[in-house]
Short mmCIF file of C-alpha atoms in Angstrom, two decimals:
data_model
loop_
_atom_site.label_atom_id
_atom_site.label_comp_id
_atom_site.label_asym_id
_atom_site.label_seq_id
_atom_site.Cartn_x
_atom_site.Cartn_y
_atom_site.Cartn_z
CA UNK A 263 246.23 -52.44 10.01
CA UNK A 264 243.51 -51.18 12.12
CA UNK A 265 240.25 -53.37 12.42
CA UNK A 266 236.88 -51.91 13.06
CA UNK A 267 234.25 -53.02 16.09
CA UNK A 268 231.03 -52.54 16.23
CA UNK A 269 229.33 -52.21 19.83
CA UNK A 270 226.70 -54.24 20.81
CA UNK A 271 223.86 -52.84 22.83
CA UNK A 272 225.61 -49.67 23.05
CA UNK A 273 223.02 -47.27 24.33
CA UNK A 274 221.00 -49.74 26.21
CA UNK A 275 224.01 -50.76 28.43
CA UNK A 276 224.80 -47.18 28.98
CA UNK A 277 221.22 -46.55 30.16
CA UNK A 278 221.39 -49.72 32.02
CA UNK A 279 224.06 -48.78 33.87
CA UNK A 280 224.00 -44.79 34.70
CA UNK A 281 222.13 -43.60 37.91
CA UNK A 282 224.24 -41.45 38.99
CA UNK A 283 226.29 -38.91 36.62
CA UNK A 284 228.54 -38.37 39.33
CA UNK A 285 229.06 -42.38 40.45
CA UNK A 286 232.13 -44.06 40.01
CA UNK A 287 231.17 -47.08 36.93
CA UNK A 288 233.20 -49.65 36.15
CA UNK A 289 234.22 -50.69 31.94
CA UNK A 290 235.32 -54.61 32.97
CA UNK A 291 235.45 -55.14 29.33
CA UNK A 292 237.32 -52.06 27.74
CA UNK A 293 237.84 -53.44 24.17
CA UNK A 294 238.09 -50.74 22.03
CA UNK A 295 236.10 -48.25 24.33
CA UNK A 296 232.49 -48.21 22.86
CA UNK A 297 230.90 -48.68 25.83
CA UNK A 298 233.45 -46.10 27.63
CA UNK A 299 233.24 -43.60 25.27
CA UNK A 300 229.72 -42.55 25.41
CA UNK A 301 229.51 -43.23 29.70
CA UNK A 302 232.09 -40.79 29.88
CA UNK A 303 230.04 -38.83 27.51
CA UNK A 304 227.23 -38.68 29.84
CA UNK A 305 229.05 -38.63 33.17
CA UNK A 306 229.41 -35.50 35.29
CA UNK A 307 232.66 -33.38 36.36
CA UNK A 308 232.61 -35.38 39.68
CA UNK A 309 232.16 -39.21 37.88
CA UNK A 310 234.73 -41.48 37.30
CA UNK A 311 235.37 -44.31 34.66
CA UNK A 312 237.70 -47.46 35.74
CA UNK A 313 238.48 -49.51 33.05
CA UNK A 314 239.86 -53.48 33.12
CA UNK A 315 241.13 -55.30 29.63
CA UNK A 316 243.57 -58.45 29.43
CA UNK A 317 244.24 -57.26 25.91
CA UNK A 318 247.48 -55.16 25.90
CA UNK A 319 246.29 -53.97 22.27
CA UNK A 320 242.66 -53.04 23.98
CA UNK A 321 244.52 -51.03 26.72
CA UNK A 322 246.50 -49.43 23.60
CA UNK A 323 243.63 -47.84 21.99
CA UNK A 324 242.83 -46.62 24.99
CA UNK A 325 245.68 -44.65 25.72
CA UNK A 326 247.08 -44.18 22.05
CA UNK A 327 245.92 -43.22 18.67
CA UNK A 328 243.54 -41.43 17.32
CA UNK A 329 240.57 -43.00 19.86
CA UNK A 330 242.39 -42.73 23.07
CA UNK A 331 241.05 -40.92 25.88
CA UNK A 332 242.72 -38.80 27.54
CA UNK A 333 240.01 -37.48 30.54
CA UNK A 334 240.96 -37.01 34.13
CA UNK A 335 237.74 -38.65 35.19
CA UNK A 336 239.31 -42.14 33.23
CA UNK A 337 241.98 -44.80 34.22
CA UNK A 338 242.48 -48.01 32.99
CA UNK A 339 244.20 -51.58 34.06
CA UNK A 340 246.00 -54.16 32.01
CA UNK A 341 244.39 -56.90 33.98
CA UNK A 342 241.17 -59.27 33.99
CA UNK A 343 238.32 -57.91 35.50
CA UNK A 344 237.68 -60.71 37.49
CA UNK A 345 240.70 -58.82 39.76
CA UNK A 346 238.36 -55.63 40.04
CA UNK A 347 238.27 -55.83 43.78
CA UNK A 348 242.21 -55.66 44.47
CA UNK A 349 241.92 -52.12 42.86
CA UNK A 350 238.68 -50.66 43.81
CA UNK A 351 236.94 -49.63 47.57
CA UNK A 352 233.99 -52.09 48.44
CA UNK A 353 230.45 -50.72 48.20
CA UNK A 354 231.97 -47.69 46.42
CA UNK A 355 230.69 -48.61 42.92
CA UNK A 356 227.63 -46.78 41.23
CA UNK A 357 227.43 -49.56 37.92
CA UNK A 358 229.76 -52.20 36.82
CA UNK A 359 229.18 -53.36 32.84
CA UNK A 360 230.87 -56.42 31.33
CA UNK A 361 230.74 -56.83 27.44
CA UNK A 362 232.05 -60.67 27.09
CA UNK A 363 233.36 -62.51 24.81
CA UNK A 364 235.72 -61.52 21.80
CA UNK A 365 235.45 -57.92 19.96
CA UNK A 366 235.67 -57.79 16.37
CA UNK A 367 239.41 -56.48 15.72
CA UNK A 368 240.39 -60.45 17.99
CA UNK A 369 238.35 -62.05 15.41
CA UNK A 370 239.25 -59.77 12.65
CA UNK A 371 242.71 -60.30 12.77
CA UNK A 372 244.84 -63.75 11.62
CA UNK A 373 247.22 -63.29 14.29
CA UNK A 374 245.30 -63.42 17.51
CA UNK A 375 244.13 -67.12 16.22
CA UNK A 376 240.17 -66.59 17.21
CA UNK A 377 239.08 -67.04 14.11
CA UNK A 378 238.68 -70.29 11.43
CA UNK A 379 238.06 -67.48 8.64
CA UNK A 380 241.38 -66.65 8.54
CA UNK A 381 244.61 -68.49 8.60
CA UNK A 382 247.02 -67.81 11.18
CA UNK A 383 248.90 -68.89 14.42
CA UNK A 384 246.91 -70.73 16.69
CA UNK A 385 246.81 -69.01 19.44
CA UNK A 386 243.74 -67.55 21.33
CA UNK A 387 245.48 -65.89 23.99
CA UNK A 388 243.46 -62.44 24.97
CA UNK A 389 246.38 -61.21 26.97
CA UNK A 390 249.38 -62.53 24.52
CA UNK A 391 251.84 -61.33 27.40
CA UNK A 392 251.11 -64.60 29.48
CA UNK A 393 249.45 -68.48 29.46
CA UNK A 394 249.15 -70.84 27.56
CA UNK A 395 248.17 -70.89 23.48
CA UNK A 396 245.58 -73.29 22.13
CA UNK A 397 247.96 -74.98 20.24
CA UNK A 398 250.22 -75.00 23.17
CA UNK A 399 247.45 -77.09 24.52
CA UNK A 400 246.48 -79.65 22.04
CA UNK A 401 250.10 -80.02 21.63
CA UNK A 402 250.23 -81.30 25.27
CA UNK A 403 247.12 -82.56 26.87
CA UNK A 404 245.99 -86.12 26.25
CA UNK A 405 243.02 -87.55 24.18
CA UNK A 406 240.39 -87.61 26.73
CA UNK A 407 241.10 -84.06 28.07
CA UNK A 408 241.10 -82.17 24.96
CA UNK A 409 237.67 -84.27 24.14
CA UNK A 410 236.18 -82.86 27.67
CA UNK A 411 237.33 -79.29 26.86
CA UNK A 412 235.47 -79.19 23.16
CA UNK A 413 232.43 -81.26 24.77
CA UNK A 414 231.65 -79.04 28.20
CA UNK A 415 233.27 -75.53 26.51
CA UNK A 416 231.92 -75.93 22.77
CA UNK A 417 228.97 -78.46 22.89
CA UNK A 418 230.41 -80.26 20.55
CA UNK A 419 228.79 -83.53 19.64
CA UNK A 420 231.65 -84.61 17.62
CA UNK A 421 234.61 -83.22 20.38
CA UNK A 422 235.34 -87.37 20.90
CA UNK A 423 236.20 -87.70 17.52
CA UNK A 424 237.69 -84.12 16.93
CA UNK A 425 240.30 -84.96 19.77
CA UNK A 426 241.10 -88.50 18.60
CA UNK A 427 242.36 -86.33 14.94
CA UNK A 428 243.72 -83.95 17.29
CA UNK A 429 246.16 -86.49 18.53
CA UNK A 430 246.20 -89.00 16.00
CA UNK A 431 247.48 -86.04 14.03
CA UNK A 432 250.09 -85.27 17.03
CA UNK A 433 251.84 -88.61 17.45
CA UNK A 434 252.50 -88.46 13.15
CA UNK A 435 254.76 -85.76 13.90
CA UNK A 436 252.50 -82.93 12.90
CA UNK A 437 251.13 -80.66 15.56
CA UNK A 438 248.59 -78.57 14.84
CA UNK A 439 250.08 -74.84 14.84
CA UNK A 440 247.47 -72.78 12.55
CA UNK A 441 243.76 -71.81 12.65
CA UNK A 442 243.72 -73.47 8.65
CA UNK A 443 244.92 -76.50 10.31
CA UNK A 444 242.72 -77.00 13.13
CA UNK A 445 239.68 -76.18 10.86
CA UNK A 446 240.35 -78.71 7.98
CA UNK A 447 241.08 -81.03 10.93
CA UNK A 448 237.25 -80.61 12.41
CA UNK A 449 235.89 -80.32 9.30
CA UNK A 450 236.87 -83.65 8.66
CA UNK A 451 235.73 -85.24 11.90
CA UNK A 452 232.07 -83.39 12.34
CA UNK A 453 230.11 -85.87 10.53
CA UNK A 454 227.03 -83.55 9.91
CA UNK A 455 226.71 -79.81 10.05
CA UNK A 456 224.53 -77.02 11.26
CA UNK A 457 222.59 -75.03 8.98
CA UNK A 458 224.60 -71.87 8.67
CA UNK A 459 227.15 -72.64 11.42
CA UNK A 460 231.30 -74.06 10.42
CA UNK A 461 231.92 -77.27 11.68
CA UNK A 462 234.62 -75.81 13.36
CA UNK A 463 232.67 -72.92 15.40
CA UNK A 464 232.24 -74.82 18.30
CA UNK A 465 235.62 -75.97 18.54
CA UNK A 466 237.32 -72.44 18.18
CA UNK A 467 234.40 -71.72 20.78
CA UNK A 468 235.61 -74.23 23.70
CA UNK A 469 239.83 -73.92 23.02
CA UNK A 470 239.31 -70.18 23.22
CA UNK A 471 236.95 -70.44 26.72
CA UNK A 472 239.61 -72.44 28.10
CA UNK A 473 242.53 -70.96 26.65
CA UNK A 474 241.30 -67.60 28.52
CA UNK A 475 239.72 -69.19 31.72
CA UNK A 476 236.66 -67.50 30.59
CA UNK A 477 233.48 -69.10 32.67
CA UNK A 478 235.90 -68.84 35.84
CA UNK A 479 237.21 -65.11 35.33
CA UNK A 480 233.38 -64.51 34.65
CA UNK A 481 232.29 -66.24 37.99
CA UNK A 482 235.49 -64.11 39.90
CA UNK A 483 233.92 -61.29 38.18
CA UNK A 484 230.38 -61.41 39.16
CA UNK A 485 230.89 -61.89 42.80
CA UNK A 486 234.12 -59.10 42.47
CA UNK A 487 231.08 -56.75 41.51
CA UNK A 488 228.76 -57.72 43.60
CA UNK A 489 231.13 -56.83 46.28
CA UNK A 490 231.54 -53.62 44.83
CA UNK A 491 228.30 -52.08 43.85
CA UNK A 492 226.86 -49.42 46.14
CA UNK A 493 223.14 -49.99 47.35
CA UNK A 494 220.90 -48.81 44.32
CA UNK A 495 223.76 -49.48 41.82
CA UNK A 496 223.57 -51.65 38.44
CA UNK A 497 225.19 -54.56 37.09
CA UNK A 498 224.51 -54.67 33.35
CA UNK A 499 226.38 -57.83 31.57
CA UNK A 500 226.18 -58.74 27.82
CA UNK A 501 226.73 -62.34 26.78
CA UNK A 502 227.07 -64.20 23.93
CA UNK A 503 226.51 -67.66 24.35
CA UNK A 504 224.66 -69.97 26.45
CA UNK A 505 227.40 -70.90 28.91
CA UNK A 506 228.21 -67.34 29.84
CA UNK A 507 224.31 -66.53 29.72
CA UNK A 508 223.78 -69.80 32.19
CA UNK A 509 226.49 -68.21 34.51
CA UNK A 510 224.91 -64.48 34.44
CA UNK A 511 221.06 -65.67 34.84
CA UNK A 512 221.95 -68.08 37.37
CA UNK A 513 224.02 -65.71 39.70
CA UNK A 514 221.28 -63.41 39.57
CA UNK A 515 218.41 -65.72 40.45
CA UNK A 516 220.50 -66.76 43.17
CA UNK A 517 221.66 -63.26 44.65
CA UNK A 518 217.64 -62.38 43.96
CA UNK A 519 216.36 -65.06 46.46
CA UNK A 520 216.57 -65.54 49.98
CA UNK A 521 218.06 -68.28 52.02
CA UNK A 522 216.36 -69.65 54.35
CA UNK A 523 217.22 -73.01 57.14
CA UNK A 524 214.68 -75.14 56.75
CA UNK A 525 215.04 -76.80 60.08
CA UNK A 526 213.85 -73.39 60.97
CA UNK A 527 211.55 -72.23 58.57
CA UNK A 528 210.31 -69.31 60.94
CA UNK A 529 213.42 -68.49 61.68
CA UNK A 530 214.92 -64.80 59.64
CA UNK A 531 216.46 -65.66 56.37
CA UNK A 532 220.40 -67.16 56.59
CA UNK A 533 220.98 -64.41 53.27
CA UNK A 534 219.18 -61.87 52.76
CA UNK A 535 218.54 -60.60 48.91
CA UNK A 536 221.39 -58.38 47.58
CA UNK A 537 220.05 -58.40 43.89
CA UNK A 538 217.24 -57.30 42.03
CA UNK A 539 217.00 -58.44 38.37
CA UNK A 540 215.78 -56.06 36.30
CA UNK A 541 215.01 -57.45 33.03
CA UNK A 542 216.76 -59.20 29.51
CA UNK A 543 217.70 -56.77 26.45
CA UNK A 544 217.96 -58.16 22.73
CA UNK A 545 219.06 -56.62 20.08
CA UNK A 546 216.72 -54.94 17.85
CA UNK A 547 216.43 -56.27 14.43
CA UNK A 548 217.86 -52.98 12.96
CA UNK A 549 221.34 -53.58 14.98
CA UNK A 550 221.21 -57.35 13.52
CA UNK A 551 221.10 -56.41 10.73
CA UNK A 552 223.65 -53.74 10.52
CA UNK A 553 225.52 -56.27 12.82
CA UNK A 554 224.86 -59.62 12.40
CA UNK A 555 227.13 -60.37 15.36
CA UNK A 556 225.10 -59.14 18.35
CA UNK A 557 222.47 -61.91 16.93
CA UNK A 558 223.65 -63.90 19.79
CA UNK A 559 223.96 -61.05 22.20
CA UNK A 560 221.30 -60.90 25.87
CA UNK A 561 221.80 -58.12 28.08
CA UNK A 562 221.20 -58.80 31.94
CA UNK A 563 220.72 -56.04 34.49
CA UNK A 564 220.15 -56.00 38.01
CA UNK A 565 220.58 -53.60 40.71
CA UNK A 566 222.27 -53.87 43.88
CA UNK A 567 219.76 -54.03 47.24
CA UNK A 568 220.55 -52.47 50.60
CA UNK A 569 221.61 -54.73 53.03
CA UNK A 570 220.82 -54.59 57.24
CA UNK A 571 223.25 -51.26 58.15
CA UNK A 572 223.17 -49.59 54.40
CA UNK A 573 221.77 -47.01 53.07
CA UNK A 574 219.59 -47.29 50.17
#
């Protein structure tokens, strides 16, 4: 069965990110190549496309099927982009774009386990060749870990509760295994609800940051590009919720300002800037509508300064 995904932000990234039609741009986030598609589209004979995807189905449709590309100018990796660096030359990068979170054929289908709208295997894993399942963890860890994880990951006023049910259930002899399971399970432990939102949302939210290492990849991934990016090239990244946003906006305030000893204050700057923000994207209310699941979506951008010895 093939699933269908919608990209968020699609032309606005794309402008975000292309200077140069000839640079070298990075796809950290390949999922089923919306993003990739039309940057190629607009690239020049001389540019080049490096894609990154855990997903071995996401590096599938990009080298299979009726979507796949096959163009000189493009090359993908099986890996996390947070690894970007091990495969690419320092400063040689014209625009690196990250599209987080989960694309619509994870959620879409029972068996990945991302989803409390379908029942299926609990499992989370966005590269299913390695690690650790969700219900591999709340098979294993104990009470007060799995109530941390659902707290700090999902927000979850309830995640105290949630985890003693978690284990409670456990010790009976019945470990959760499905998405239905795990849902029922919250829903009856979230004593009141948000208008519009499962009781379970948050939940699914936190297992599946964990379960994927997803605030540290994104952390490995935003200095990787940093470290990358040519002076005068962009960083455009599109988050979904407010712990990846926090991570973005925060390592761009900080790589915008200058650091300065203040036993010296006269003194030249310790670090000098090596970002510029240049602005937040929403969605319009025409792609809400037609997608109601970029709702949550901000777009960051930022370009890459000079530093003391590089040209602009």
């Amino acid at each position: 069965m093939s699933f269908v995904h919608t990209t968020v932000l699609l032309n606005e990234t794309v402008d975000a990110v292309l200077t140069d039609p000839n640079g070298l741009y990075v796809d950290g986030t390949f999922g089923r190549g919306g993003h990739s598609h039309l940057l190629l589209s607009r690239l020049g004979p001389q540019g080049r496309l490096v894609a990154f995807d855990k997903d071995p189905e996401a590096v599938a449709a990009a080298t299979e099927g009726e979507r796949a590309i096959h163009d000189p100018r493009f090359a993908i990796h099986h890996c996390s982009f947070a690894r970007m660096g091990e495969v690419l030359p320092a400063g040689g990068v014209t625009g690196v774009l990250l599209d987080l979170g989960v694309s619509s054929p994870q959620i879409d289908n029972p068996a990945r386990g991302f989803s409390f709208r379908f029942d299926g295997p609990l499992d989370m894993r966005m590269d299913t060749t390695r690690g650790e399942s969700a219900a591999d963890f709340l098979a294993r860890a104990d009470e007060r870990h799995i109530a941390q994880v659902i707290r700090d990951y999902g927000e979850e006023r309830f995640a105290a509760s949630i985890a003693k049910a978690v284990v409670a259930r456990r010790e009976s002899g019945q470990p959760l295994r499905t998405t239905g399971e795990l849902a029922e399970l919250v829903a009856r432990s979230v004593r009141t609800r948000e208008p519009g939102q499962d009781p379970a949302t948050r939940t699914f939210q936190a297992l599946r940051i964990l379960v994927n290492a997803e605030l540290e990849e994104l952390e490995q991934g935003l200095s990787a590009a940093l470290g990358l990016l040519a002076p005068g090239g962009h960083l455009a990244v599109i988050s979904f919720h407010s712990l990846e946003d926090r991570i973005v906006k925060t390592f761009i305030a900080h790589e915008s300002r200058e650091e300065i000893d203040r036993r010296a204050p006269f003194a030249p700057p310790t670090r000098a800037l090596r970002l510029k923000p240049l602005g937040r994207i929403k969605p319009s209310a025409d792609e809400i509508k037609g997608n109601p699941r970029s709702r949550s979506a901000v777009l960051r951008v930022a370009e890459r300064l000079p530093q003391a010895g590089e040209g602009a």
